[in-house]
Coordinates of C-alpha atoms in Angstrom, one line a residue:
X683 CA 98.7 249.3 176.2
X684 CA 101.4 246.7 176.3
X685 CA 102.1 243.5 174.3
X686 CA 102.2 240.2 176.0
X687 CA 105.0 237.7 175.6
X688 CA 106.0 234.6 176.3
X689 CA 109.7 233.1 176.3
X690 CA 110.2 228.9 175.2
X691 CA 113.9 228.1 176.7
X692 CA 115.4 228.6 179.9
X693 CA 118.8 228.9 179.1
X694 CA 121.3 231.2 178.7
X695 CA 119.6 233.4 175.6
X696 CA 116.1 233.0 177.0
X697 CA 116.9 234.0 180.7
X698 CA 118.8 237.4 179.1
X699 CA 116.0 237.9 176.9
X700 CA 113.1 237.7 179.7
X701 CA 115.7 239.8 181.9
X702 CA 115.7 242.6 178.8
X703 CA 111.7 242.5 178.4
X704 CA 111.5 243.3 181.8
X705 CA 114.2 246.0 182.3
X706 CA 113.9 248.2 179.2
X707 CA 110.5 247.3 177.4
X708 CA 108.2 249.9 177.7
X709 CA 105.8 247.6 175.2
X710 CA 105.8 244.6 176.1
X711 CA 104.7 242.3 179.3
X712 CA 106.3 239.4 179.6
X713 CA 103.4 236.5 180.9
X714 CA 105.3 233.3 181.0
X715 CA 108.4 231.5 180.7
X716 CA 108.7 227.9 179.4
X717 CA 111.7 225.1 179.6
X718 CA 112.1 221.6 180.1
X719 CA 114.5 221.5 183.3
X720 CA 112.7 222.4 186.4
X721 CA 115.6 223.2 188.1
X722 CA 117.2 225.6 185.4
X723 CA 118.2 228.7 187.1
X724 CA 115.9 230.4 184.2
X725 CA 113.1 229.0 185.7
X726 CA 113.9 229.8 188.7
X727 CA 115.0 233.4 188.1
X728 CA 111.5 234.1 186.1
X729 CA 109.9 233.0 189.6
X730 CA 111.3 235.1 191.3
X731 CA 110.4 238.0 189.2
X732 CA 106.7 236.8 189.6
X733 CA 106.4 235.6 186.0
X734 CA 104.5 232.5 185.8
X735 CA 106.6 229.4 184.6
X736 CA 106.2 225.7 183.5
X737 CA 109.1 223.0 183.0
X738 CA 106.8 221.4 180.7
X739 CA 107.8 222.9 177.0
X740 CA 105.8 224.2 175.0
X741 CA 103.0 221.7 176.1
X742 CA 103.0 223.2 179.6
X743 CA 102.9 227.1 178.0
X744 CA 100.2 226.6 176.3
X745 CA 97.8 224.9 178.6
X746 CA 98.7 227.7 181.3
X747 CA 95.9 230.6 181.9
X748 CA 98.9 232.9 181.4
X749 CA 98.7 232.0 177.8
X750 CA 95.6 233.0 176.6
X751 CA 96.7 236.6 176.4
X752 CA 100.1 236.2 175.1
X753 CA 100.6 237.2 170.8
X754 CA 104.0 237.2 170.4
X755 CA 106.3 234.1 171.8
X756 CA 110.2 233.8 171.3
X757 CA 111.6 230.4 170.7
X758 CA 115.0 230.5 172.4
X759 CA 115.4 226.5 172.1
X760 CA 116.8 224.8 169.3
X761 CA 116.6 224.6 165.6
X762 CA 115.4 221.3 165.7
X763 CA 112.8 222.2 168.4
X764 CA 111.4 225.1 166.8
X765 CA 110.0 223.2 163.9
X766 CA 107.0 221.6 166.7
X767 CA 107.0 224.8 168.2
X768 CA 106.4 227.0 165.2
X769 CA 103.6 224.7 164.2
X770 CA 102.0 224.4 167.8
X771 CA 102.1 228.1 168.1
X772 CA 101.0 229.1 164.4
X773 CA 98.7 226.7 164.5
X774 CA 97.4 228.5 167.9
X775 CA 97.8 232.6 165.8
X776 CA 100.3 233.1 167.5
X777 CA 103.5 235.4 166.1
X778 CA 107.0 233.6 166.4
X779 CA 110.1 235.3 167.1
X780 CA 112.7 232.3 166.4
X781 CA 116.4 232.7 167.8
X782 CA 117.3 229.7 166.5
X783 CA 118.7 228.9 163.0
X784 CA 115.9 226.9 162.2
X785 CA 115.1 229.8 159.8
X786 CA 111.4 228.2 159.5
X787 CA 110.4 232.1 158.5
X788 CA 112.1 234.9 156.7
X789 CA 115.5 236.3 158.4
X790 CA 115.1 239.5 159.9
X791 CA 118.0 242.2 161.1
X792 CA 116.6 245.3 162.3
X793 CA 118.7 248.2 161.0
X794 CA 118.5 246.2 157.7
X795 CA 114.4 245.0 156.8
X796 CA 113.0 245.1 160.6
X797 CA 110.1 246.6 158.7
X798 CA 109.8 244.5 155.9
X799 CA 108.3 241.4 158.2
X800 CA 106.1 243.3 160.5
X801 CA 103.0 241.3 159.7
X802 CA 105.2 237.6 159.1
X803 CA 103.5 234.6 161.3
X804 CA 107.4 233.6 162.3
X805 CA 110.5 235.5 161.7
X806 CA 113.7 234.4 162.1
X807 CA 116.7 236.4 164.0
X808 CA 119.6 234.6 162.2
X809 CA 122.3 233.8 164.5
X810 CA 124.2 236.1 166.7
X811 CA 127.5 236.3 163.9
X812 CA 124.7 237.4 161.5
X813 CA 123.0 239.9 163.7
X814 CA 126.4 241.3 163.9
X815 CA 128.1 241.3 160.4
X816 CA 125.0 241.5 158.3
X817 CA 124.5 245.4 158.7
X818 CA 127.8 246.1 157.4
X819 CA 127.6 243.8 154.6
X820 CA 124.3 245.6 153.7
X821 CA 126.1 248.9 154.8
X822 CA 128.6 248.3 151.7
X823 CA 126.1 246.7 149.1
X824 CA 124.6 250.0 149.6
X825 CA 127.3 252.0 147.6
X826 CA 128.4 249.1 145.8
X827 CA 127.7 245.4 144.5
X828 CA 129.5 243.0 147.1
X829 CA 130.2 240.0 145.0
X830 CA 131.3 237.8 147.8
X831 CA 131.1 238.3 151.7
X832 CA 133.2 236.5 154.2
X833 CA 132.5 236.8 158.1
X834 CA 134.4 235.2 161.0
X835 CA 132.5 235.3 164.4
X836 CA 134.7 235.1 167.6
X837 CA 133.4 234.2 170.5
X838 CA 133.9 232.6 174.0
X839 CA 134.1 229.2 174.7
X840 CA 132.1 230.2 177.8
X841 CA 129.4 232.0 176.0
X842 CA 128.3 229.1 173.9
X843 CA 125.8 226.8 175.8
X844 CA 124.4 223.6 174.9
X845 CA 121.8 225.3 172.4
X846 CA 125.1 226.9 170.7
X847 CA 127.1 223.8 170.2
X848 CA 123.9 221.8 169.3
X849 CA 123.2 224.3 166.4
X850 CA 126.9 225.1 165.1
X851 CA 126.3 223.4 161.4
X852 CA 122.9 225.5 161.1
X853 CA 124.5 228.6 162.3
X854 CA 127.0 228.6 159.0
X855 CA 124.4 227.5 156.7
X856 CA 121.8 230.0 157.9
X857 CA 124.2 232.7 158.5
X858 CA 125.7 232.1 154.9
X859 CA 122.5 232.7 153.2
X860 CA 121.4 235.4 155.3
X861 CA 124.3 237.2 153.6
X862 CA 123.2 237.0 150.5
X863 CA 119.4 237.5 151.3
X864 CA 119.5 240.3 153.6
X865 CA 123.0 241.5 153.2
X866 CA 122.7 241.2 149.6
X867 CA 126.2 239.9 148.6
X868 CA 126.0 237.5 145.6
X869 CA 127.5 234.9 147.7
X870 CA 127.9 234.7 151.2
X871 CA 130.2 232.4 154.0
X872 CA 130.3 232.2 157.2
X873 CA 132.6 231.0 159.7
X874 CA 132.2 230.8 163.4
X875 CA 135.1 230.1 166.0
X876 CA 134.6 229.2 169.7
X877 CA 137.7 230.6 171.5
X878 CA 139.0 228.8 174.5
X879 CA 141.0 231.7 175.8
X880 CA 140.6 232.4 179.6
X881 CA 140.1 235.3 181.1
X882 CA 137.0 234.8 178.3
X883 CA 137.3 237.5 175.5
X884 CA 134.0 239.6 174.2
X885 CA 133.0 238.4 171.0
X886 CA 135.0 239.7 167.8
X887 CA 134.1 240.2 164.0
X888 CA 135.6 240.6 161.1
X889 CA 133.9 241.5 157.3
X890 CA 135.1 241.3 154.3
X891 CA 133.3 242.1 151.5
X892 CA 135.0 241.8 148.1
X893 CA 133.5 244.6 145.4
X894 CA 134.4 245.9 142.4
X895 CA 136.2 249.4 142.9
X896 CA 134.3 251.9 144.8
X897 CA 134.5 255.5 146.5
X898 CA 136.3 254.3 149.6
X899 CA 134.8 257.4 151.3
X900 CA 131.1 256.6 150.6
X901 CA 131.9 253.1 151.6
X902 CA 132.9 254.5 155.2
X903 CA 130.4 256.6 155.3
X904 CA 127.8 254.1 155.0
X905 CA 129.4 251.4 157.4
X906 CA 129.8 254.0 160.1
X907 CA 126.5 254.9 160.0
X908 CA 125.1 251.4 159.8
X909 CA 127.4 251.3 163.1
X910 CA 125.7 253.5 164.5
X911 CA 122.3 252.5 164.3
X912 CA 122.8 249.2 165.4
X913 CA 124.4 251.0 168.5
X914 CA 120.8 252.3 169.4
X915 CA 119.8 248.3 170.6
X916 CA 123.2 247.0 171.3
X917 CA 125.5 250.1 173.0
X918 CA 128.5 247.7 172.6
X919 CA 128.5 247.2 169.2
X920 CA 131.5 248.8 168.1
X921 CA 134.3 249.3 165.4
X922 CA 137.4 248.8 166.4
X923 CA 139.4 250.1 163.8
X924 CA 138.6 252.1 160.4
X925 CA 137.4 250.5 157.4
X926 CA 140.2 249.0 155.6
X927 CA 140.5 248.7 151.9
X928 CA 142.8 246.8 149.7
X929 CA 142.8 246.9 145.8
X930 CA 143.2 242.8 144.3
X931 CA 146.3 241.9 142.2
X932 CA 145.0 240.7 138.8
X933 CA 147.1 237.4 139.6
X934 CA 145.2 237.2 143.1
X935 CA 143.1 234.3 143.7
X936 CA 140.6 236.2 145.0
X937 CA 139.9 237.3 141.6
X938 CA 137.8 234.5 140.9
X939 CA 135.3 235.5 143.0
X940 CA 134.9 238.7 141.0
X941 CA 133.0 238.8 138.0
X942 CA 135.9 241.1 136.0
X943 CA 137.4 244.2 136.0
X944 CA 138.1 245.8 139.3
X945 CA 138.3 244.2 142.7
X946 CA 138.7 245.8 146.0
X947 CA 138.6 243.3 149.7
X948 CA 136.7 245.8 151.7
X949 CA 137.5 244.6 155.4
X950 CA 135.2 245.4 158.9
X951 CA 136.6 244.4 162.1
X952 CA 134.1 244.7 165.0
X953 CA 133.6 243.8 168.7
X954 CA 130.3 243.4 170.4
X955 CA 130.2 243.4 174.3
X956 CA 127.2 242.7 176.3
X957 CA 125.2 244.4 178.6
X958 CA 125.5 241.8 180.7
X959 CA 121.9 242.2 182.0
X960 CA 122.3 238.2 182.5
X961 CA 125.7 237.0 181.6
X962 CA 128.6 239.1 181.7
X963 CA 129.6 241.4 179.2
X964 CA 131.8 238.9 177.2
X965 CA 128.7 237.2 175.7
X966 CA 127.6 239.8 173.6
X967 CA 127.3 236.9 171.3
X968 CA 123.6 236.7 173.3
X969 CA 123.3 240.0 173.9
X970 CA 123.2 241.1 170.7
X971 CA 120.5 238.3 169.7
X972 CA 118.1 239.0 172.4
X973 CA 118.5 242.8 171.3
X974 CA 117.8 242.1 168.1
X975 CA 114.7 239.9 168.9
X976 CA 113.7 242.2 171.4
X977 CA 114.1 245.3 169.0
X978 CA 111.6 243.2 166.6
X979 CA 109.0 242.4 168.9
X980 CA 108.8 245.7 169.9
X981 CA 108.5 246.8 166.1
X982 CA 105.8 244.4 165.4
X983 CA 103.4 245.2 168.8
X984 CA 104.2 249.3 167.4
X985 CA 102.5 247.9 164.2
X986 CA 99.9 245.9 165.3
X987 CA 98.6 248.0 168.1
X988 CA 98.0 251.1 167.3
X989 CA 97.7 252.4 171.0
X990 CA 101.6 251.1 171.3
X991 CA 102.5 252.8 168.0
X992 CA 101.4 256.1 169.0
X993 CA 103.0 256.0 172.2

């Protein structure tokens, strides 16, 4: 017995996403796609693939036939969208999967609480920097209290549509206290950075976590295998070099973020490419979003249905 699902947004995210439910869910059906340009290539792309469409928003989805079967729908619009959309669809029982920073319900990154929000009305997926740094930052709070975390998110110019640039103040504010909240630093900051350079580059991370000192062994350890399971949704998720760590001068001014005694910048650097089941393999910026909400869904119809989770 599968799940059925609906996508809201025809753009770049939504299109990979629909593309994704098709290809590798063995769970899930997708029923319908919604946007609000009839001549997206989404749209077009989800006719093609015999999946029934409307260019009418969420108005349209929900007055389609398709509808009345669907329990799980992923908003791939924009934060300020999602706020009708949540409380259309809520209002209506159905679950929410938000990629947007909206961050209307509680964050969710799989390798870090994807079970945690299994029976949540909405959940939010964070932001593609988040997706993507979070896991490590939870990786080293696991061994040790991270005091302050610091991520950068690199990614192409290219890869960041007009739901991207539309949402780029959200995306440091909900990424920030994602950090803290899932991650579990004590204080949290992100930092995003849209990089012109052509031929387009894949998107690049860097962590650093600053902790007091710590068993730079169990630290690696435990990053490496957060790496890893992250790999099992996104296969180009990757570290691109080993975990560094530097012990803090007591004159550094990154002291202050410590609460005394001993302070060690632990440092991540990552890459993520994409699948490119949709876009090409630069944007794993959206790859590893949809994979991550994907991933989710999947985890929720498992617990819900108990014909899927025995499966």
């Amino acid at each position: 017995m599968t799940t059925k699902v609906a996508v809201i947004g025809s753009g770049n995210i939504g299109t990979d996403l629909m593309i994704k439910i098709l290809r590798l869910s063995e769970s899930l059906e997708i029923a319908a796609m919604a946007g609000i340009d009839p001549g997206s290539d989404g749209l077009a792309r989800a006719r093609r693939l015999k999946v029934a469409t409307t260019h009418e928003g969420v108005d349209g989805l929900v007055a389609m036939d398709a509808f009345e079967d669907v329990s799980v729908v992923f908003d791939a619009t924009s934060a300020g969208a999602h706020r009708r959309h949540d409380e259309v669809l809520c209002a209506l029982g159905r679950t929410v999967v938000d990629l947007t920073p909206a961050a209307l319900g509680p964050y969710v990154v799989p390798p870090v609480n994807g079970d945690a929000q299994l029976d949540a009305p909405n959940v939010n997926m964070v932001t593609c920097g988040g997706q993507a740094t979070i896991p490590v930052v939870a990786a080293v709070n696991a061994v040790t209290p991270v005091h302050y975390g610091e991520i950068v998110a690199s990614i192409s110019s290219r890869s960041a549509g007009p739901g991207t640039r539309a949402n780029i103040d959200e995306f440091t504010e909900t990424t920030s206290a994602a950090i803290e909240k899932v991650g579990g630093a004590a204080r949290g900051k992100a930092i995003i950075v849209l990089n012109p350079a052509e031929p387009p580059l894949i998107m690049r991370d860097t962590v650093h976590c600053l902790v007091g000192d710590c068993d730079d062994a169990a630290v690696t350890e435990s990053v490496e295998e957060m790496v890893a399971r992250v790999q099992t949704y996104v296969p180009g998720y990757r570290l691109k070099q080993k975990v560094q760590f530097e012990r803090v001068a007591a004159d550094d001014p990154l002291r202050t973020l410590a609460p005394g005694g001993d302070a060690v910048k632990v440092s991540v650097f990552l890459e993520v490419e994409g699948a490119a089941h949709y876009l090409p393999a630069y944007a794993g910026n959206l790859d590893i979003m949809t994979s991550a909400a994907l991933r989710t869904a999947e985890r929720m119809a498992a617990h819900r249905t108990p014909e899927v989770a025995s499966r």
